[in-house]
Amino acid sequence: MRSKSYLFLLLVLGLGLLSGYLYRITTYNYGLDVRGGLRFTYQLDPEQLAKLRPEARSDAHDRLVQTLQNRAVGPLGVAEPTVIKKGQDQIVIELPGLTDIAKAREIIGTSARIEMYHAKNVVSPRVTFRPYVPVENEKTGTPSVDFTRRSGSDKVIKYGDPEYKRIIDGWELILSGTDLANAEPQANGLGGYQPLMTFSSEGARKMERWSRRYAGDQEMIAAVLDGRVLSIAAVEKDAILSDNAVITGKFPTEWVRNLTNLLKSGSLPIDLVPLSSEKVDPTIGMNALDQMVAAGLVSFGLISLFLIVYYAFPGFVALLALSLYVLFTLTALKLINATFSLAGIAGFILSVGMAVDANILVFERFKEEMKHGRTLHQAIHLGFNRALPAIVDSNACTILTSLVLLQLGTGPVKGFATTLIIGVIISLFTAVFVTRSLLLFFVDSGIGANPKYYALGRNWFGERFEETANEKPLQIVNNYRRWFWISGLSIVVLLPFAFLGGFKPNVEFRGGSEAVFSMEGSQVSSAQILAGLEKAGFEGANVKFGTIAPQHVALSVPKADALAEATTVEAKTEIVADAAGLGGVGVLESEQNADGGVDVTFASSAGLTAEDVEGRLKDRGFEGATATVQESSDQERVAYVTIPPSEKLSAVKKDVDKIAMVADAAGLDVNRNKGYTEVGPAIQRETLQNAILGVVISG
């Protein structure tokens, strides 16, 4: 028997050492609510989806996930994006570390279907009587070609105008995005770059067939991306196009790089309809993470103290097993690359409590057996065997409920459920196997052979009822009226307190928008904010206060060509913010420096390191720019302003402008914005329905 105990001990020690090694060499994958960044939810276009066969729908969904993953890693440069399918027709995309929600939405949401057209209604060198004349759009940003009528009208027909689409509808499609094999930047000989596209074998045949048909005619060929004409030019005389083509023009270098990366990542097999977007500030998440870790450590300490004080030696053994449980669970979660979101960490902490509960059930049964005259060995075996059904039953119920959450919940809820399920399964192993093995080893080795070590006389929690349970059982069923009255009176007395102050559902349950603002130095009350919002037409808004740990990023940008046309500090600040990936983040202070550049401090770095910011600025031509991330241990008071679906906000396109509108109505400083979330009605309805359904099924 003793040799078997030593074998069990060696096995437990081996598992502990292996887990410790694997824990050390793996890293945590923190969730978006901890690291900060952007989260988008899209729906596959219902009309396009309805035209596909069932098997084709699933294939399109899978290809969308891969394409969006490529876009997040390529054009957006996200190291660890998360792209997951939700249901049969939705996709959730999480982009840690990003702050420019407009840029991310543009790259993620575009179909990226590059198409080459024969522009049959545009004047060419040899056919000058056609109705439309191309006009180069010299604006920076997204290059495009505009048009005017040859008849002499001064009106410029721009992208987005109904006539612009009609012009393209009159063209002949030569080849589409599926015929593209590769795309890469090519030097244009003028110090810049232009996109070079290489076609597949089928695409090359289509292009060659078209160019031979119109050989020598110098017809106009146009490159169109998502309905916008990027370039249009006449084919050179007697040229035969085949396997590649260049989009000619004067383009920003970053735009060329983003476009070629986007084209290489692939076009979307089906269009996406945006449902919700969310910008998460990491200062809120990191502060909450620190608080949760501190709470977890305090809880673990209190549990350890209780186990040792009340159960004595078995409590010490349970503490060892519990420590191994924490190591096993964290290692398993890291190995499967589980996301450590705030909800997931909460699930892990809850699973620790479940592990303690299993040990308590065992020890109580063990004490009963000892009181009935069993030996230590007999009491240990019987205690574990007779407590096992209760342990399995309670854990099975937890797992079943977690499976419901896993199926119906949103991202954070799924993380909570996943972590809890894994934790509960491992807790079964540690409570039944590890604790038992350690106890048997200590008993067989003589270390724990003295019954006095087991605190059998400590009856602090009603054990006296157990001693008289057979002679004087506590009458519950026979006196059911009394207990129903006690329960009913408790509900009647306490129920009104649930409605005091009213329920304040967050943006996921209400739909609409939620903006977070710093309240440092402000004495504005929630009533004043609500009054301002109502006066501005935002009825039914909610305001909640909380705290975060502030985090700022300070930039010093010297004079650069990109700032040459900016005549004000505000204009320079906007250019620098866009280049640094901090567009839409609150500006604390900004001033022109001695070099003719700008020094600016932003309210939040959104998880970016100084190296990240400096690298982005260098890529955009800001040589010598420096960045400093400033963190503070002080707590900063913030207000969460939740506004139900509003036509007034929906009419505004840019999130920056929406934040400014909310701040102005609420009487808050727009530069103190800490985050913005937007949830469409489809997501709101689904969240509410799934919450109700989850409660009903779990019950």
XYZ file of C-alpha atoms in Angstrom:
699
model
C 0.000 0.000 0.000
C 2.860 2.370 0.906
C 4.596 1.763 -2.449
C 1.369 2.673 -4.246
C 1.164 5.914 -2.242
C 4.698 6.845 -3.271
C 3.820 6.068 -6.899
C 0.811 8.402 -6.714
C 2.987 11.111 -5.185
C 5.584 10.794 -7.962
C 2.839 11.032 -10.560
C 1.413 14.196 -8.972
C 4.889 15.734 -8.694
C 5.606 14.851 -12.328
C 2.405 16.516 -13.472
C 3.215 19.573 -11.358
C 6.740 19.917 -12.805
C 5.495 19.436 -16.382
C 2.742 22.009 -15.883
C 5.217 24.457 -14.375
C 7.532 24.106 -17.378
C 4.705 24.484 -19.916
C 3.302 27.451 -17.998
C 6.674 29.177 -18.152
C 7.213 28.746 -21.902
C 3.705 29.796 -22.961
C 2.212 33.273 -22.897
C -1.162 34.711 -21.954
C -3.521 35.675 -24.768
C -5.336 38.653 -23.253
C -8.757 39.594 -24.542
C -9.763 42.835 -26.169
C -11.285 44.177 -22.946
C -7.842 43.904 -21.304
C -5.530 44.952 -24.140
C -7.813 47.510 -25.781
C -8.614 47.793 -29.477
C -11.582 47.421 -31.794
C -14.417 44.905 -32.124
C -16.744 44.637 -35.148
C -19.761 42.440 -35.763
C -20.902 41.903 -39.359
C -23.737 40.010 -40.973
C -23.387 38.240 -44.299
C -25.506 40.051 -46.882
C -28.945 38.335 -46.614
C -29.834 38.793 -50.309
C -26.549 37.329 -51.542
C -26.699 34.556 -48.941
C -30.206 33.530 -50.050
C -28.943 32.939 -53.601
C -26.341 30.371 -52.457
C -26.883 26.668 -51.957
C -26.638 25.457 -48.303
C -23.191 23.897 -48.821
C -21.985 27.029 -50.622
C -23.135 29.192 -47.686
C -20.944 27.294 -45.248
C -17.999 27.494 -47.644
C -18.483 31.247 -48.091
C -18.604 31.684 -44.309
C -15.324 29.767 -43.897
C -13.588 31.713 -46.690
C -14.753 34.980 -45.127
C -13.050 34.067 -41.857
C -9.756 33.334 -43.630
C -9.924 36.456 -45.801
C -10.674 38.731 -42.854
C -7.879 37.075 -40.876
C -5.485 37.870 -43.737
C -6.677 41.488 -43.852
C -6.225 41.946 -40.120
C -2.663 40.606 -40.241
C -1.711 42.246 -43.566
C -3.162 45.706 -44.248
C -3.994 46.413 -40.590
C -0.846 44.849 -39.120
C -2.558 43.241 -36.096
C -0.361 40.577 -34.494
C -3.114 38.496 -32.842
C -6.510 39.216 -34.420
C -9.555 37.130 -33.572
C -12.049 36.298 -36.326
C -14.826 33.899 -35.380
C -18.096 32.754 -36.884
C -21.239 33.549 -34.924
C -24.313 31.569 -35.813
C -25.018 30.875 -39.475
C -24.663 34.391 -40.862
C -22.480 36.565 -38.627
C -18.784 37.199 -38.034
C -17.086 38.864 -35.044
C -13.677 40.506 -35.547
C -11.452 41.658 -32.676
C -8.383 43.800 -33.413
C -6.241 44.331 -30.280
C -4.150 47.508 -30.167
C -5.916 49.420 -32.967
C -7.617 52.775 -32.366
C -8.532 54.126 -35.813
C -12.020 52.666 -36.125
C -12.740 54.397 -39.462
C -9.613 52.983 -41.126
C -10.233 49.505 -39.731
C -13.865 49.561 -40.869
C -12.826 50.645 -44.356
C -10.299 47.813 -44.741
C -12.375 45.104 -43.047
C -15.688 45.983 -44.686
C -14.569 46.540 -48.258
C -15.235 43.714 -50.698
C -11.781 44.372 -52.295
C -13.054 43.254 -55.670
C -10.681 44.938 -58.091
C -12.244 44.974 -61.553
C -10.839 45.993 -64.920
C -13.331 47.625 -67.307
C -13.452 48.795 -70.905
C -14.679 52.373 -70.361
C -16.811 52.550 -73.504
C -18.568 55.863 -72.702
C -15.386 57.853 -71.853
C -13.508 59.872 -74.492
C -10.336 58.240 -75.772
C -7.476 59.539 -77.973
C -9.223 58.188 -81.078
C -12.895 58.548 -80.094
C -13.612 62.057 -78.810
C -17.402 62.254 -79.161
C -18.243 60.092 -76.097
C -20.251 61.766 -73.298
C -17.809 61.675 -70.357
C -14.329 63.052 -69.685
C -12.172 61.754 -66.791
C -10.873 64.227 -64.201
C -8.056 63.293 -61.825
C -8.929 63.815 -58.165
C -5.839 65.308 -56.525
C -7.021 64.907 -52.926
C -4.880 62.829 -50.605
C -6.345 59.790 -48.923
C -8.279 57.416 -51.150
C -7.390 58.226 -54.801
C -10.219 58.258 -57.303
C -11.157 59.508 -60.735
C -14.065 61.926 -61.200
C -15.892 62.774 -64.430
C -17.421 65.726 -66.246
C -19.741 65.825 -69.235
C -18.102 66.564 -72.584
C -20.996 68.914 -73.338
C -19.234 71.615 -71.316
C -21.052 71.336 -67.980
C -18.939 72.445 -65.026
C -20.484 69.842 -62.731
C -17.997 67.265 -61.465
C -19.490 63.790 -61.132
C -17.942 62.249 -58.021
C -17.920 58.865 -56.357
C -21.233 58.430 -54.538
C -23.288 60.386 -57.071
C -26.017 58.329 -58.795
C -24.646 59.333 -62.218
C -21.188 58.053 -61.233
C -22.622 54.542 -60.868
C -24.486 54.877 -64.174
C -21.216 55.700 -65.931
C -19.635 52.453 -64.685
C -22.798 50.474 -65.525
C -22.195 51.430 -69.159
C -18.766 49.784 -69.216
C -17.737 46.275 -70.286
C -16.216 44.069 -67.581
C -12.902 42.567 -68.703
C -11.923 40.668 -65.558
C -12.723 40.679 -61.819
C -10.986 40.124 -58.481
C -11.135 36.347 -58.749
C -8.793 36.625 -61.751
C -6.087 38.314 -59.640
C -3.073 36.228 -58.591
C -0.872 38.815 -56.861
C -0.411 42.517 -56.179
C 2.648 44.467 -55.073
C 3.959 48.053 -55.018
C 6.075 49.083 -58.000
C 8.304 52.158 -58.199
C 6.856 54.736 -60.599
C 10.182 56.455 -61.374
C 9.069 59.667 -59.632
C 10.030 58.731 -56.098
C 6.705 57.059 -55.373
C 4.906 53.795 -55.944
C 1.956 52.453 -57.908
C 0.064 49.139 -57.632
C 1.207 46.334 -59.949
C -1.345 43.557 -60.426
C -0.494 40.097 -61.737
C -3.357 38.032 -63.151
C -4.019 34.326 -62.987
C -3.741 32.253 -66.138
C -7.481 32.652 -66.769
C -7.289 36.374 -66.063
C -4.333 36.755 -68.424
C -6.303 35.035 -71.207
C -9.261 37.398 -70.655
C -7.029 40.473 -70.741
C -5.141 39.324 -73.834
C -8.378 38.466 -75.630
C -9.778 41.935 -74.970
C -6.605 43.837 -75.890
C -6.246 41.909 -79.195
C -9.852 42.717 -80.053
C -9.164 46.455 -79.636
C -5.496 46.439 -80.722
C -4.429 49.851 -82.021
C -7.681 51.573 -80.987
C -6.179 53.092 -77.791
C -9.352 52.284 -75.876
C -9.785 53.401 -72.263
C -9.218 50.778 -69.557
C -10.265 51.506 -65.965
C -9.422 49.911 -62.622
C -12.427 49.941 -60.255
C -12.439 48.986 -56.575
C -15.813 48.675 -54.809
C -17.495 51.028 -57.249
C -14.742 53.682 -57.143
C -12.603 54.324 -60.235
C -8.984 54.294 -59.096
C -7.356 54.811 -62.471
C -8.357 55.214 -66.114
C -6.013 55.443 -69.077
C -5.778 54.663 -72.773
C -4.005 51.486 -73.834
C -0.780 52.370 -75.612
C -0.890 52.067 -79.383
C -0.380 48.469 -80.603
C 0.124 47.210 -76.996
C -1.174 43.722 -76.130
C -1.916 43.335 -72.417
C -1.655 39.926 -70.832
C -0.577 38.797 -67.391
C -0.203 42.092 -65.512
C -1.347 45.690 -65.365
C -0.361 48.829 -63.459
C -2.771 51.272 -61.846
C -1.156 54.541 -62.903
C -1.339 57.775 -60.973
C 0.171 59.743 -58.113
C -0.700 57.795 -54.977
C 0.391 58.060 -51.317
C 2.909 55.309 -50.535
C 0.899 53.975 -47.612
C -2.254 53.807 -49.741
C -0.415 51.718 -52.359
C 0.917 49.388 -49.677
C -2.502 49.010 -48.048
C -4.207 48.397 -51.394
C -1.755 45.715 -52.528
C -1.947 43.989 -49.138
C -5.725 44.154 -49.321
C -5.799 42.673 -52.814
C -3.398 39.910 -51.809
C -5.571 39.019 -48.828
C -8.388 38.234 -51.266
C -11.794 39.638 -52.094
C -14.817 38.845 -49.966
C -16.928 36.016 -51.391
C -20.011 37.778 -50.048
C -20.611 41.351 -48.908
C -20.809 42.259 -45.217
C -23.478 44.335 -43.466
C -22.155 46.142 -40.336
C -24.121 45.405 -37.157
C -21.997 46.891 -34.400
C -18.601 48.425 -33.711
C -16.825 48.973 -30.421
C -13.695 50.833 -29.407
C -12.230 49.569 -26.126
C -9.772 51.628 -24.087
C -7.253 49.307 -22.365
C -6.869 51.561 -19.332
C -10.311 50.401 -18.226
C -9.455 46.755 -18.849
C -5.986 46.835 -17.275
C -7.386 48.561 -14.207
C -10.136 45.951 -13.932
C -7.577 43.177 -14.489
C -5.401 44.465 -11.645
C -8.442 44.642 -9.382
C -9.536 41.113 -10.323
C -6.059 39.679 -9.728
C -5.887 41.438 -6.354
C -9.355 40.167 -5.451
C -8.384 36.654 -6.542
C -5.246 36.683 -4.384
C -7.147 37.980 -1.354
C -9.854 35.342 -1.864
C -7.252 32.604 -2.227
C -5.602 33.744 0.996
C -8.894 33.756 2.915
C -9.830 30.310 1.561
C -6.415 28.961 2.541
C -6.772 30.377 6.044
C -10.234 28.840 6.441
C -9.107 25.411 5.214
C -6.146 25.262 7.586
C -7.966 26.685 10.607
C -11.126 24.588 10.290
C -9.844 21.325 8.768
C -6.265 21.433 10.104
C -4.048 18.879 8.341
C -6.558 17.926 5.580
C -6.959 21.656 4.938
C -3.204 21.945 4.383
C -3.354 19.038 1.923
C -6.323 20.660 0.159
C -4.301 23.887 -0.100
C -1.503 22.000 -1.863
C -4.033 20.415 -4.212
C -5.685 23.785 -4.803
C -2.337 25.353 -5.706
C -1.731 22.542 -8.198
C -5.242 23.075 -9.542
C -4.479 26.747 -10.255
C -1.252 25.749 -12.029
C -2.932 22.973 -14.055
C -5.841 25.188 -15.130
C -3.771 28.210 -16.131
C -1.373 25.985 -18.072
C -4.223 24.229 -19.888
C -5.814 27.570 -20.826
C -2.498 28.922 -22.108
C -1.799 25.746 -24.109
C -5.124 25.915 -25.954
C -4.518 29.656 -26.530
C -7.657 30.580 -24.607
C -8.445 34.283 -24.459
C -8.011 35.743 -20.976
C -10.784 38.317 -21.086
C -12.140 39.898 -17.919
C -15.157 37.576 -18.097
C -12.889 34.569 -18.666
C -10.769 35.445 -15.642
C -13.960 35.759 -13.595
C -14.893 32.257 -14.738
C -11.503 30.958 -13.616
C -11.840 32.553 -10.177
C -15.320 31.009 -9.849
C -13.913 27.596 -10.776
C -11.408 27.911 -7.911
C -14.384 28.219 -5.576
C -15.884 25.089 -7.148
C -12.620 23.227 -6.497
C -12.708 24.247 -2.816
C -16.341 23.129 -2.582
C -15.413 19.635 -3.751
C -12.721 19.331 -1.076
C -15.125 20.493 1.641
C -17.677 17.846 0.622
C -14.984 15.171 0.874
C -13.674 16.352 4.235
C -17.140 16.526 5.801
C -17.864 12.946 4.721
C -14.413 11.947 5.965
C -15.155 13.452 9.405
C -18.461 11.560 9.581
C -16.699 8.270 8.866
C -14.048 8.990 11.500
C -16.745 9.721 14.068
C -18.259 6.306 13.281
C -15.013 4.611 14.282
C -13.372 4.110 10.885
C -9.605 4.016 10.555
C -7.847 6.832 8.673
C -7.468 4.679 5.566
C -11.084 3.553 5.656
C -12.363 7.080 6.330
C -10.362 8.522 3.424
C -11.613 5.888 0.963
C -15.237 6.072 2.129
C -15.191 9.874 2.338
C -14.062 10.228 -1.267
C -16.314 7.466 -2.596
C -19.465 8.741 -0.870
C -18.835 12.421 -1.670
C -18.112 11.683 -5.327
C -21.795 11.500 -6.500
C -22.548 14.906 -4.943
C -19.371 16.408 -6.461
C -20.121 15.023 -9.931
C -23.762 16.162 -9.708
C -22.945 19.780 -8.774
C -20.142 20.060 -11.343
C -22.272 18.492 -14.063
C -24.983 21.104 -13.455
C -22.371 23.862 -13.707
C -21.040 22.420 -16.957
C -24.530 22.115 -18.459
C -25.309 25.737 -17.601
C -21.958 26.798 -19.036
C -22.725 24.940 -22.270
C -25.916 26.996 -22.584
C -23.866 30.186 -22.145
C -21.334 28.905 -24.667
C -24.049 28.394 -27.255
C -26.112 31.544 -26.687
C -23.666 34.047 -25.235
C -21.646 36.812 -26.871
C -17.832 36.875 -26.979
C -17.119 37.730 -23.309
C -19.838 35.345 -22.103
C -18.392 32.542 -24.238
C -14.996 33.234 -22.671
C -16.504 32.990 -19.195
C -18.237 29.709 -20.058
C -15.151 28.167 -21.688
C -12.904 28.996 -18.750
C -15.454 27.744 -16.236
C -15.969 24.421 -18.058
C -12.232 23.729 -18.276
C -11.762 24.770 -14.645
C -14.567 22.548 -13.370
C -13.267 19.506 -15.262
C -9.759 19.983 -13.861
C -11.176 20.601 -10.364
C -12.797 17.154 -10.505
C -9.382 15.669 -11.245
C -7.560 17.532 -8.473
C -10.263 16.983 -5.822
C -10.710 13.272 -6.522
C -7.214 12.245 -7.568
C -4.628 14.771 -6.327
C -6.079 15.444 -2.857
C -6.714 11.724 -2.323
C -3.184 10.764 -3.441
C -1.574 13.351 -1.181
C -3.671 12.334 1.850
C -2.895 8.629 1.381
C 0.806 9.386 0.987
C 0.945 11.417 4.195
C -0.984 8.742 6.103
C 1.154 5.859 4.776
C 4.395 7.754 5.370
C 3.433 8.439 8.986
C 3.411 12.217 8.593
C -0.378 12.420 8.804
C -1.109 9.248 10.759
C -2.261 10.961 13.972
C -6.081 11.424 14.087
C -5.564 14.559 16.230
C -4.300 16.337 13.105
C -7.756 16.154 11.525
C -9.676 18.527 13.860
C -12.614 16.180 14.265
C -14.031 18.152 17.182
C -14.499 21.437 15.300
C -18.240 21.768 14.781
C -18.809 25.457 14.038
C -21.446 25.319 11.318
C -24.414 23.341 12.614
C -22.898 19.876 12.864
C -24.991 19.407 16.027
C -28.040 19.001 13.764
C -26.312 16.006 12.173
C -25.814 14.336 15.553
C -29.557 14.385 16.248
C -30.718 14.012 12.636
C -31.934 10.448 13.173
C -33.765 11.133 16.466
C -34.925 14.715 15.853
C -34.970 15.398 12.108
C -35.528 18.993 10.981
C -39.120 19.069 9.694
C -39.225 20.838 6.300
C -41.812 19.029 4.171
C -44.272 18.531 7.036
C -44.094 22.260 7.843
C -43.989 23.444 4.259
C -46.529 26.260 4.878
C -44.205 27.908 7.392
C -41.254 27.820 5.007
C -43.346 29.078 2.080
C -44.515 31.984 4.236
C -40.931 32.816 5.220
C -39.836 32.714 1.570
C -42.808 34.760 0.390
C -42.349 37.447 3.033
C -38.645 37.711 2.169
C -39.502 38.286 -1.480
C -42.218 40.850 -0.698
C -39.940 42.814 1.632
C -36.848 42.771 -0.576
C -38.397 43.012 -4.069
C -38.972 46.820 -3.985
C -35.249 47.373 -3.413
C -34.537 45.822 -6.823
C -36.357 48.699 -8.516
C -34.915 51.574 -6.482
C -33.072 53.856 -8.910
C -34.385 51.863 -11.860
C -32.656 49.224 -13.970
C -29.875 50.590 -16.189
C -29.174 48.120 -18.991
C -25.947 48.653 -20.910
C -25.595 49.223 -24.632
C -25.688 45.494 -25.549
C -29.247 45.177 -24.165
C -30.538 48.575 -25.245
C -28.807 48.974 -28.593
C -27.549 52.365 -29.662
C -24.282 53.947 -28.546
C -22.139 54.247 -25.438
C -19.366 56.819 -24.990
C -16.929 56.953 -22.077
C -15.627 60.322 -20.831
C -13.153 61.294 -18.147
C -14.745 63.302 -15.330
C -11.527 64.467 -13.671
C -11.944 68.048 -12.463
C -15.609 68.086 -13.488
C -18.443 68.468 -11.009
C -21.186 67.674 -13.513
C -23.786 65.323 -12.039
C -25.620 62.501 -13.801
C -28.843 64.541 -13.595
C -27.187 67.462 -15.422
C -25.813 65.138 -18.112
C -29.210 63.510 -18.623
C -30.911 66.916 -18.779
C -28.486 68.071 -21.477
C -28.975 64.889 -23.492
C -32.761 65.127 -23.264
C -32.659 68.778 -24.329
C -30.575 67.774 -27.353
C -33.151 65.138 -28.326
C -31.465 62.053 -26.850
C -34.278 60.733 -24.702
C -33.996 57.604 -22.567
C -30.236 57.886 -22.028
C -28.381 56.282 -19.098
C -25.371 57.634 -17.197
C -23.133 55.514 -14.945
C -19.929 56.500 -13.172
C -16.817 54.381 -12.672
C -13.039 54.640 -12.313
C -10.059 53.753 -14.520
C -6.284 54.119 -14.357
C -5.327 56.918 -16.809
C -2.803 56.320 -19.584
C -1.426 58.981 -21.931
C 0.916 59.066 -24.917
C 3.054 62.133 -25.624
C 4.435 62.739 -29.144
C 7.130 65.140 -30.296
C 7.021 65.370 -34.095
C 9.553 67.534 -35.978
C 8.797 69.420 -39.171
C 7.911 67.070 -42.048
C 6.605 67.287 -45.630
C 3.299 65.795 -44.510
C 2.717 68.889 -42.352
C 3.642 71.416 -45.065
C 0.047 72.239 -46.023
C -1.210 72.392 -42.413
C -1.372 76.029 -41.287
C -2.762 75.553 -37.768
C -1.767 73.495 -34.753
C -5.160 71.756 -34.901
C -4.589 70.685 -38.510
C -1.090 69.389 -37.707
C -2.441 67.510 -34.708
C -5.098 65.807 -36.842
C -2.485 64.695 -39.406
C -0.165 63.364 -36.692
C -3.041 61.559 -34.921
C -4.003 59.779 -38.140
C -0.388 58.816 -38.870
C 0.181 57.491 -35.338
C -3.022 55.435 -35.319
C -4.577 57.648 -32.656
C -7.424 59.138 -34.656
C -10.449 59.797 -32.480
C -8.471 59.640 -29.220
C -8.866 62.677 -26.960
C -6.165 65.359 -27.184
C -5.048 66.717 -23.807
C -2.676 69.399 -25.084
C -1.079 70.376 -28.384
C 1.378 73.078 -29.415
C 3.796 73.872 -32.222
C 7.421 73.106 -31.335
C 10.612 74.965 -32.232
C 11.212 72.752 -35.313
C 7.922 73.765 -36.891
C 6.388 70.431 -35.987
C 3.978 69.677 -33.179
C 4.080 68.342 -29.604
C 0.847 66.634 -28.635
C -0.393 64.523 -25.713
C -3.284 62.105 -26.245
C -5.621 60.894 -23.521
C -4.952 57.203 -24.102
C -2.386 55.087 -25.877
C -4.965 52.319 -26.445
C -2.433 49.579 -25.736
C 0.247 50.922 -28.075
C 3.873 50.956 -26.984
C 6.200 53.869 -27.720
C 7.928 51.699 -30.338
C 4.589 51.012 -32.064
C 3.766 54.707 -32.353
C 7.255 55.724 -33.492
C 7.229 52.948 -36.111
C 3.887 54.107 -37.527
C 5.058 57.714 -37.689
C 8.281 56.686 -39.438
C 6.317 54.696 -42.031
C 4.311 57.840 -42.788
C 7.452 59.956 -43.318
C 7.820 61.479 -39.840
C 11.522 60.819 -39.301
C 12.856 61.621 -35.838
C 9.453 61.569 -34.121
C 9.515 60.361 -30.517
C 6.762 58.893 -28.346
C 6.467 58.410 -24.588
C 3.772 56.328 -22.907
C 2.819 57.744 -19.529
C 0.974 55.560 -17.032
C -0.450 56.527 -13.657
C -1.430 54.485 -10.617
C -4.027 57.088 -9.665
C -7.672 56.366 -10.310
C -9.561 58.512 -12.793
C -13.333 59.000 -12.574
C -15.234 58.357 -15.819
C -18.830 58.566 -17.025
C -20.462 55.928 -19.241
C -23.097 57.668 -21.364
C -25.478 55.183 -23.028
C -27.885 56.453 -25.682
C -30.646 54.287 -27.233
C -30.897 54.001 -31.042
C -31.061 57.546 -32.427
C -31.723 58.716 -35.972
C -29.758 61.832 -35.133
C -26.607 59.808 -34.425
C -27.223 57.341 -37.249
C -27.161 60.199 -39.751
C -23.550 60.998 -38.746
C -20.981 58.880 -40.570
C -17.767 59.303 -38.560
C -17.450 58.026 -34.997
C -15.347 61.069 -34.111
C -18.269 63.325 -35.059
C -20.712 61.132 -33.126
C -18.542 61.389 -30.006
C -18.387 65.168 -30.440
C -22.188 65.345 -30.758
C -22.723 63.308 -27.573
C -20.104 65.315 -25.659
C -21.671 68.615 -26.723
C -25.165 67.482 -25.696
C -23.951 66.058 -22.364
C -21.851 69.118 -21.523
C -18.640 67.052 -21.400
C -15.164 67.610 -22.844
C -14.851 65.758 -26.171
C -11.071 65.600 -25.700
C -11.651 63.477 -22.603
C -13.242 60.645 -24.563
C -12.034 57.204 -23.454
C -13.944 54.893 -25.763
C -16.986 54.459 -27.968
C -19.310 51.507 -28.627
C -22.120 51.166 -31.166
C -24.592 48.269 -31.257
C -27.133 47.831 -34.031
C -30.742 46.693 -33.478
C -30.050 43.167 -34.760
C -27.325 42.573 -32.161
C -29.452 44.179 -29.436
C -32.423 41.912 -30.165
C -30.211 38.837 -30.365
C -28.455 39.645 -27.069
C -31.753 40.194 -25.242
C -33.394 37.076 -26.716
C -30.383 34.893 -25.929
C -30.193 36.239 -22.369
C -33.839 35.350 -21.715
C -33.515 32.011 -23.500
C -30.344 31.189 -21.567
C -32.051 31.824 -18.215
C -35.076 29.716 -19.209
C -33.024 26.767 -20.517
C -30.569 26.840 -17.610
C -33.445 26.927 -15.130
